CSV table of C-alpha atoms in Angstrom, one decimal:
chain,number,residue,atom,x,y,z
A,1220,MET,CA,138.1,98.6,25.9
A,1221,SER,CA,138.8,95.0,27.2
A,1222,VAL,CA,142.3,93.9,26.6
A,1223,GLN,CA,143.8,93.8,23.4
A,1224,PHE,CA,146.7,91.5,22.0
A,1225,THR,CA,149.3,92.3,19.2
A,1226,GLN,CA,152.4,90.2,18.2
A,1227,PHE,CA,155.9,90.9,16.6
A,1228,ASP,CA,157.6,88.5,14.7
A,1229,ARG,CA,160.7,89.2,15.9
A,1230,PHE,CA,162.3,91.4,19.2
A,1231,GLU,CA,165.9,91.8,19.9
A,1232,LEU,CA,166.6,92.0,23.6
A,1233,GLU,CA,169.3,94.4,25.1
A,1234,SER,CA,171.4,90.9,25.6
A,1235,GLY,CA,171.5,90.4,21.6
A,1236,GLN,CA,169.3,87.3,22.1
A,1237,VAL,CA,166.4,87.8,19.7
A,1238,LEU,CA,162.7,86.5,20.3
A,1239,HIS,CA,160.1,85.4,17.7
A,1240,GLN,CA,156.5,85.7,17.6
A,1241,VAL,CA,156.4,88.2,20.7
A,1242,PRO,CA,152.9,88.9,22.1
A,1243,VAL,CA,152.1,92.3,24.0
A,1244,ALA,CA,149.0,92.7,25.8
A,1245,TYR,CA,147.4,96.2,26.5
A,1246,ARG,CA,144.3,98.4,27.0
A,1247,THR,CA,143.6,102.1,25.4
A,1248,TRP,CA,141.6,104.6,26.3
A,1249,GLY,CA,140.3,107.9,24.8
A,1250,GLU,CA,141.0,108.7,21.1
A,1251,LEU,CA,144.0,109.1,19.4
A,1252,ASN,CA,144.0,112.5,17.5
A,1253,ALA,CA,144.9,112.8,13.7
A,1254,ARG,CA,148.3,113.8,14.4
A,1255,GLY,CA,148.9,111.1,17.1
A,1256,ASP,CA,150.3,112.7,19.3
A,1257,ASN,CA,147.9,113.3,22.4
A,1258,ALA,CA,149.2,109.8,23.8
A,1259,ILE,CA,149.8,109.4,27.9
A,1260,VAL,CA,151.6,106.0,28.6
A,1261,ILE,CA,150.7,104.4,31.9
A,1262,CYS,CA,153.5,101.9,33.2
A,1263,HIS,CA,152.1,99.3,35.7
A,1264,ALA,CA,154.0,97.7,38.7
A,1265,LEU,CA,155.3,94.2,39.9
A,1266,THR,CA,152.4,92.3,40.1
A,1267,GLY,CA,150.2,94.9,38.2
A,1268,ASN,CA,148.3,94.5,34.7
A,1269,THR,CA,146.9,96.4,31.9
A,1270,ASP,CA,143.7,97.3,33.8
A,1271,ALA,CA,144.9,100.7,34.9
A,1272,ASP,CA,141.3,101.8,35.3
A,1273,GLU,CA,140.6,99.2,38.0
A,1274,TRP,CA,143.9,99.7,40.1
A,1275,TRP,CA,144.1,103.5,39.6
A,1276,SER,CA,140.4,104.3,39.1
A,1277,GLU,CA,140.5,107.8,40.7
A,1278,MET,CA,143.4,108.7,38.3
A,1279,ILE,CA,142.0,107.9,35.0
A,1280,GLY,CA,139.0,109.3,33.3
A,1281,PRO,CA,137.6,112.5,31.9
A,1282,GLY,CA,138.6,115.5,33.5
A,1283,LYS,CA,141.0,113.2,36.0
A,1284,ALA,CA,144.8,113.3,36.0
A,1285,VAL,CA,144.6,111.2,33.5
A,1286,ASP,CA,142.3,112.9,31.1
A,1287,THR,CA,140.9,110.8,28.8
A,1288,HIS,CA,138.6,113.4,27.1
A,1289,HIS,CA,141.8,114.8,25.9
A,1290,TYR,CA,144.7,112.2,25.8
A,1291,PHE,CA,144.6,108.6,24.5
A,1292,VAL,CA,146.0,106.6,27.1
A,1293,VAL,CA,148.0,103.3,26.5
A,1294,CYS,CA,148.8,100.7,29.1
A,1295,ALA,CA,150.9,97.6,28.2
A,1296,ASN,CA,151.7,94.6,30.1
A,1297,VAL,CA,155.5,94.2,30.6
A,1298,ILE,CA,157.4,91.4,29.6
A,1299,GLY,CA,157.8,88.9,32.2
A,1300,SER,CA,154.1,89.3,33.5
A,1301,PRO,CA,151.6,86.4,33.5
A,1302,TYR,CA,149.0,88.7,31.8
A,1303,GLY,CA,149.3,88.7,28.2
A,1304,SER,CA,152.8,89.4,27.1
A,1305,VAL,CA,155.7,87.5,26.3
A,1306,SER,CA,156.9,85.9,29.3
A,1307,PRO,CA,157.9,82.5,31.1
A,1308,LEU,CA,154.2,81.5,30.4
A,1309,THR,CA,154.2,81.9,26.8
A,1310,VAL,CA,155.1,79.3,23.9
A,1311,ASN,CA,158.7,79.3,22.7
A,1312,PRO,CA,158.1,79.0,19.0
A,1313,GLN,CA,161.3,76.9,18.9
A,1314,THR,CA,160.0,73.8,21.3
A,1315,GLY,CA,156.4,74.2,21.1
A,1316,GLU,CA,156.5,74.4,24.8
A,1317,PRO,CA,155.9,77.2,27.5
A,1318,TRP,CA,159.2,79.0,28.1
A,1319,GLY,CA,159.3,78.4,31.8
A,1320,ALA,CA,162.9,78.6,33.8
A,1321,ASP,CA,164.6,79.2,30.4
A,1322,PHE,CA,163.1,82.5,29.4
A,1323,PRO,CA,166.1,84.7,28.7
A,1324,THR,CA,166.9,87.5,30.7
A,1325,THR,CA,165.3,90.6,30.2
A,1326,THR,CA,165.5,94.6,31.5
A,1327,VAL,CA,163.5,97.5,32.0
A,1328,ARG,CA,164.9,98.6,28.9
A,1329,ASP,CA,163.7,95.8,26.7
A,1330,CYS,CA,160.2,96.4,28.4
A,1331,VAL,CA,160.1,100.0,27.1
A,1332,SER,CA,161.5,99.3,23.6
A,1333,LEU,CA,158.9,96.3,23.1
A,1334,HIS,CA,156.2,98.9,24.2
A,1335,ARG,CA,157.4,101.7,21.8
A,1336,LEU,CA,156.8,99.3,19.2
A,1337,LEU,CA,153.5,99.0,20.3
A,1338,LEU,CA,153.0,102.8,20.2
A,1339,GLU,CA,154.2,102.9,16.7
A,1340,GLN,CA,152.2,100.3,15.6
A,1341,LEU,CA,149.0,102.3,17.2
A,1342,GLY,CA,150.2,105.4,15.3
A,1343,VAL,CA,151.4,107.3,18.2
A,1344,THR,CA,153.7,109.8,17.3
A,1345,ARG,CA,154.0,111.6,20.7
A,1346,VAL,CA,153.8,110.8,24.1
A,1347,ALA,CA,152.7,114.0,26.4
A,1348,PHE,CA,154.1,112.2,29.5
A,1349,ALA,CA,154.6,108.6,30.8
A,1350,ILE,CA,153.4,107.6,34.4
A,1351,GLY,CA,153.9,104.9,36.9
A,1352,GLY,CA,154.9,103.6,40.2
A,1353,SER,CA,157.6,101.4,41.7
A,1354,LEU,CA,158.3,99.2,38.6
A,1355,GLY,CA,156.2,101.3,36.7
A,1356,GLY,CA,158.5,104.5,37.5
A,1357,MET,CA,161.7,102.4,36.4
A,1358,GLN,CA,159.6,102.2,33.1
A,1359,VAL,CA,159.1,106.0,33.2
A,1360,LEU,CA,162.8,106.9,33.7
A,1361,GLU,CA,163.6,104.6,31.1
A,1362,TRP,CA,160.9,106.6,28.6
A,1363,ALA,CA,162.8,109.6,29.2
A,1364,PHE,CA,165.6,108.3,27.1
A,1365,HIS,CA,163.2,108.1,24.2
A,1366,ARG,CA,163.5,112.0,23.8
A,1367,ASP,CA,162.4,112.0,20.3
A,1368,LEU,CA,158.8,110.7,21.4
A,1369,VAL,CA,158.5,111.2,25.3
A,1370,GLN,CA,157.6,114.9,26.5
A,1371,GLY,CA,157.3,114.5,30.0
A,1372,VAL,CA,158.1,111.9,32.8
A,1373,VAL,CA,156.2,111.2,36.1
A,1374,PRO,CA,158.2,109.2,38.1
A,1375,VAL,CA,156.5,107.6,41.5
A,1376,ALA,CA,157.9,105.9,44.4
A,1377,VAL,CA,161.0,104.8,42.7
A,1378,GLY,CA,164.5,106.1,42.6
A,1379,GLY,CA,167.1,106.3,39.5
A,1380,ARG,CA,168.8,103.0,40.2
A,1381,HIS,CA,167.5,99.9,42.5
A,1382,SER,CA,169.4,100.3,45.7
A,1383,ALA,CA,171.2,97.4,47.6
A,1384,TRP,CA,168.3,97.4,49.7
A,1385,CYS,CA,165.5,97.1,47.2
A,1386,ILE,CA,168.1,94.3,45.6
A,1387,ALA,CA,168.1,92.4,48.9
A,1388,TRP,CA,164.4,92.6,49.6
A,1389,SER,CA,164.1,91.0,46.1
A,1390,GLU,CA,166.8,88.1,46.9
A,1391,ALA,CA,165.0,87.2,50.1
A,1392,GLN,CA,161.8,86.6,48.3
A,1393,ARG,CA,163.3,84.7,45.5
A,1394,ARG,CA,164.9,82.4,48.1
A,1395,ALA,CA,161.5,81.6,49.6
A,1396,ILE,CA,160.5,80.4,46.1
A,1397,TYR,CA,163.8,78.4,45.6
A,1398,GLY,CA,163.5,76.9,49.1
A,1399,ASP,CA,159.8,75.5,48.2
A,1400,PRO,CA,160.2,71.4,47.5
A,1401,ARG,CA,158.3,71.9,44.4
A,1402,TRP,CA,160.3,74.7,42.6
A,1403,HIS,CA,162.5,72.0,40.8
A,1404,ASP,CA,164.7,74.5,39.5
A,1405,GLY,CA,161.7,76.2,37.7
A,1406,ARG,CA,160.5,73.3,35.8
A,1407,TYR,CA,157.6,72.6,38.5
A,1408,ASP,CA,154.0,70.8,37.1
A,1409,PRO,CA,151.7,73.7,36.2
A,1410,ALA,CA,149.3,71.6,38.1
A,1411,ASP,CA,151.5,71.6,41.4
A,1412,PRO,CA,153.5,74.7,41.5
A,1413,PRO,CA,155.5,76.2,44.4
A,1414,ALA,CA,152.4,78.0,46.1
A,1415,SER,CA,154.2,77.9,49.4
A,1416,GLY,CA,157.3,79.6,48.1
A,1417,LEU,CA,155.5,81.9,46.0
A,1418,ALA,CA,153.0,83.1,49.1
A,1419,VAL,CA,155.6,83.6,51.8
A,1420,ALA,CA,157.7,85.7,48.6
A,1421,ARG,CA,154.6,87.8,48.8
A,1422,MET,CA,154.3,88.0,52.4
A,1423,VAL,CA,158.2,89.2,52.7
A,1424,ALA,CA,157.1,91.9,49.8
A,1425,MET,CA,153.8,93.1,51.8
A,1426,ILE,CA,156.1,94.1,54.7
A,1427,SER,CA,158.1,96.2,52.5
A,1428,TYR,CA,155.3,97.6,50.7
A,1429,ARG,CA,153.5,99.2,53.8
A,1430,SER,CA,154.7,101.0,57.0
A,1431,PHE,CA,155.5,100.4,60.7
A,1432,GLU,CA,152.8,103.2,61.2
A,1433,GLU,CA,150.1,101.4,59.3
A,1434,PHE,CA,150.7,98.0,60.8
A,1435,ASP,CA,150.6,99.6,64.1
A,1436,GLU,CA,147.4,101.1,63.6
A,1437,ARG,CA,145.7,98.8,61.4
A,1438,PHE,CA,146.7,95.4,63.3
A,1439,GLY,CA,148.3,96.4,66.9
A,1440,ARG,CA,148.4,93.2,68.9
A,1441,GLU,CA,144.9,92.2,68.1
A,1442,ARG,CA,144.6,88.3,67.6
A,1443,SER,CA,141.9,85.8,66.7
A,1444,ASP,CA,142.1,82.1,66.9
A,1445,GLU,CA,144.2,82.2,63.7
A,1446,GLY,CA,146.8,84.3,65.1
A,1447,PHE,CA,147.8,88.2,65.1
A,1448,HIS,CA,145.7,90.0,63.1
A,1449,ALA,CA,149.0,91.0,61.3
A,1450,GLU,CA,149.8,87.3,60.7
A,1451,THR,CA,146.4,86.6,59.1
A,1452,TYR,CA,147.0,89.9,56.8
A,1453,LEU,CA,150.0,88.3,55.4
A,1454,ARG,CA,148.9,85.0,55.1
A,1455,HIS,CA,145.6,86.1,53.2
A,1456,GLN,CA,147.8,88.5,50.7
A,1457,GLY,CA,150.3,85.5,50.0
A,1458,ASP,CA,147.3,83.2,49.4
A,1459,LYS,CA,145.3,85.6,47.1
A,1460,LEU,CA,148.6,86.2,44.7
A,1461,VAL,CA,149.3,82.5,44.6
A,1462,ASP,CA,145.7,82.5,42.8
A,1463,ARG,CA,146.7,84.9,40.2
A,1464,PHE,CA,150.3,84.8,39.4
A,1465,ASP,CA,153.2,82.5,38.5
A,1466,ALA,CA,156.4,81.6,40.3
A,1467,ASN,CA,158.7,82.0,37.2
A,1468,CYS,CA,157.2,85.1,36.1
A,1469,TYR,CA,157.4,86.6,39.8
A,1470,LEU,CA,161.0,85.7,39.8
A,1471,GLN,CA,161.3,87.1,36.4
A,1472,LEU,CA,159.9,90.6,37.4
A,1473,THR,CA,162.0,90.7,40.4
A,1474,GLU,CA,165.1,90.2,38.5
A,1475,ILE,CA,164.1,92.9,35.7
A,1476,MET,CA,163.6,95.4,38.6
A,1477,ASP,CA,167.1,94.5,39.9
A,1478,THR,CA,168.4,95.8,36.1
A,1479,HIS,CA,167.1,99.1,37.0
A,1480,ASP,CA,169.9,101.8,36.4
A,1481,VAL,CA,169.7,104.9,34.1
A,1482,ALA,CA,173.5,105.0,34.1
A,1483,ARG,CA,173.8,101.4,33.1
A,1484,GLY,CA,176.1,101.9,29.8
A,1485,ARG,CA,175.6,105.6,29.5
A,1486,GLY,CA,178.2,107.4,31.8
A,1487,HIS,CA,178.4,108.6,35.4
A,1488,TYR,CA,175.0,108.5,37.3
A,1489,LEU,CA,174.6,112.0,38.3
A,1490,ASP,CA,175.6,113.1,34.8
A,1491,VAL,CA,173.1,110.7,33.2
A,1492,LEU,CA,170.3,112.4,35.5
A,1493,ARG,CA,171.5,115.5,34.3
A,1494,SER,CA,170.8,114.7,31.0
A,1495,ILE,CA,167.1,114.2,31.3
A,1496,GLU,CA,165.9,117.1,29.6
A,1497,GLN,CA,161.9,116.6,29.8
A,1498,PRO,CA,159.7,118.4,32.4
A,1499,ALA,CA,159.3,115.7,35.3
A,1500,LEU,CA,157.2,115.7,38.4
A,1501,VAL,CA,158.8,113.4,40.8
A,1502,VAL,CA,156.6,111.6,43.4
A,1503,GLY,CA,157.5,110.2,46.7
A,1504,VAL,CA,155.4,108.9,49.8
A,1505,THR,CA,156.4,110.1,53.3
A,1506,THR,CA,156.3,106.6,54.8
A,1507,ASP,CA,157.8,104.3,51.6
A,1508,ILE,CA,160.6,102.1,53.2
A,1509,LEU,CA,161.3,100.6,49.9
A,1510,TYR,CA,161.9,103.7,47.7
A,1511,PRO,CA,162.4,106.5,50.7
A,1512,LEU,CA,162.1,110.0,50.0
A,1513,ALA,CA,165.6,110.7,49.7
A,1514,GLU,CA,165.8,108.8,46.4
A,1515,GLN,CA,163.0,111.2,44.9
A,1516,ARG,CA,164.5,114.0,46.6
A,1517,GLU,CA,167.8,113.1,44.4
A,1518,LEU,CA,165.8,112.7,41.3
A,1519,GLN,CA,164.3,116.2,42.0
A,1520,GLU,CA,167.6,117.7,42.7
A,1521,TYR,CA,169.7,116.3,39.5
A,1522,LEU,CA,166.8,116.3,36.8
A,1523,PRO,CA,167.1,119.6,35.0
A,1524,LYS,CA,163.5,120.4,34.9
A,1525,ALA,CA,161.9,118.1,37.8
A,1526,GLU,CA,159.6,119.2,40.6
A,1527,LEU,CA,159.1,117.2,43.8
A,1528,ALA,CA,155.5,116.2,44.9
A,1529,VAL,CA,155.0,114.3,48.1
A,1530,LEU,CA,152.4,112.2,49.1
A,1531,ASP,CA,151.5,112.2,52.9
A,1532,ALA,CA,150.0,108.8,53.4
A,1533,ASN,CA,150.8,106.0,56.0
A,1534,GLN,CA,150.6,103.2,53.9
A,1535,GLY,CA,154.2,102.9,52.9
A,1536,HIS,CA,155.3,102.5,49.2
A,1537,ASP,CA,151.6,101.3,48.5
A,1538,GLY,CA,150.3,104.7,49.0
A,1539,PHE,CA,150.8,105.7,45.5
A,1540,LEU,CA,148.1,103.0,44.9
A,1541,ILE,CA,146.0,103.9,48.1
A,1542,ALA,CA,146.2,107.7,48.3
A,1543,GLN,CA,144.8,108.3,44.6
A,1544,GLU,CA,142.9,111.7,45.5
A,1545,GLN,CA,146.3,113.2,46.7
A,1546,LEU,CA,148.3,111.7,43.8
A,1547,GLY,CA,145.6,112.7,41.4
A,1548,GLU,CA,145.7,116.3,42.5
A,1549,GLN,CA,149.4,116.7,42.1
A,1550,VAL,CA,149.5,115.1,38.8
A,1551,ARG,CA,146.6,116.9,37.4
A,1552,SER,CA,148.0,120.3,38.6
A,1553,TRP,CA,151.3,119.6,37.1
A,1554,ARG,CA,149.7,118.4,33.8
A,1555,GLU,CA,147.6,121.3,33.5
A,1556,ARG,CA,150.5,123.7,34.2
A,1557,VAL,CA,153.3,122.0,32.0
A,1558,ILE,CA,152.0,119.6,29.7
A,1559,ASP,CA,148.8,120.7,28.4
A,1560,PRO,CA,149.6,123.8,27.1
A,1561,LEU,CA,152.2,121.9,24.7
A,1562,LEU,CA,149.3,120.2,23.4
A,1563,GLY,CA,147.1,123.2,23.0
A,1564,ASN,CA,145.0,121.9,25.8
A,1565,ASP,CA,145.3,124.8,28.4
């Protein structure tokens, strides 16, 4: 099914600010049963979109880890993304113009709260489990606090709060955009955006998404007339993102990620982790330098019903998008043992 859209007349952010005429883009697969209790929620990463069957093609489908034969699968676009949900690109109904740099501060919790409204509108009464990596994993951990709705969680390549290390990587990317002379404090001409700054931000991000091992094996010191292969790879990645993304949206999403802290306003961090009651499959990647395995081991240690699965992949953080066969087997095995019996699919 193609991308669908809905709109909510009113949505209150965690900050207390109220948005009106709030669009949400989403896709679904499979069929919702009569009880509405066979849903799976997929949460996408920073520059991802609702086309989860494309970027996780080996994960989604009949008989796969996210089994569309037995489950109704929903992937909604996050707040701040340029792919259809409310963002700096959408129109502020009070001004009749795109929000742009005036788009309000939002959080991971806001994304999940908005998506819950969508699930209720679709008739979902129970989510078997929520799954996602990176920014998607942050949403997954927030879904755990919707205990009346969500029965299991699969946070992938993420920790329980955004570390100083991750915040520093995000700030370096933001500074690349701020330094572009076309930035104009976010009030740039859409026809002449800060493309150079956004490209550099993506190049910085790509280094953190991969690993020393992959760069060494893939590029080494090979070069062409255009420069070292590692250089041309990064330039290519930067140019690709500029063709499909918006600078204000990119900044908004990195700031949303910085708000990630399951303990914010809830109590002591480890106590809050201990309060997550649902079965959890915590997945990490051996070579992830952005969200290292120590963060997933921490989640496994303190979440009372957590199992740890490790992706043995040399692609770094992006291993959760690349090593799909391995990830799919880990998730499918956990789902069949832990989640399917709850729905009677054993």
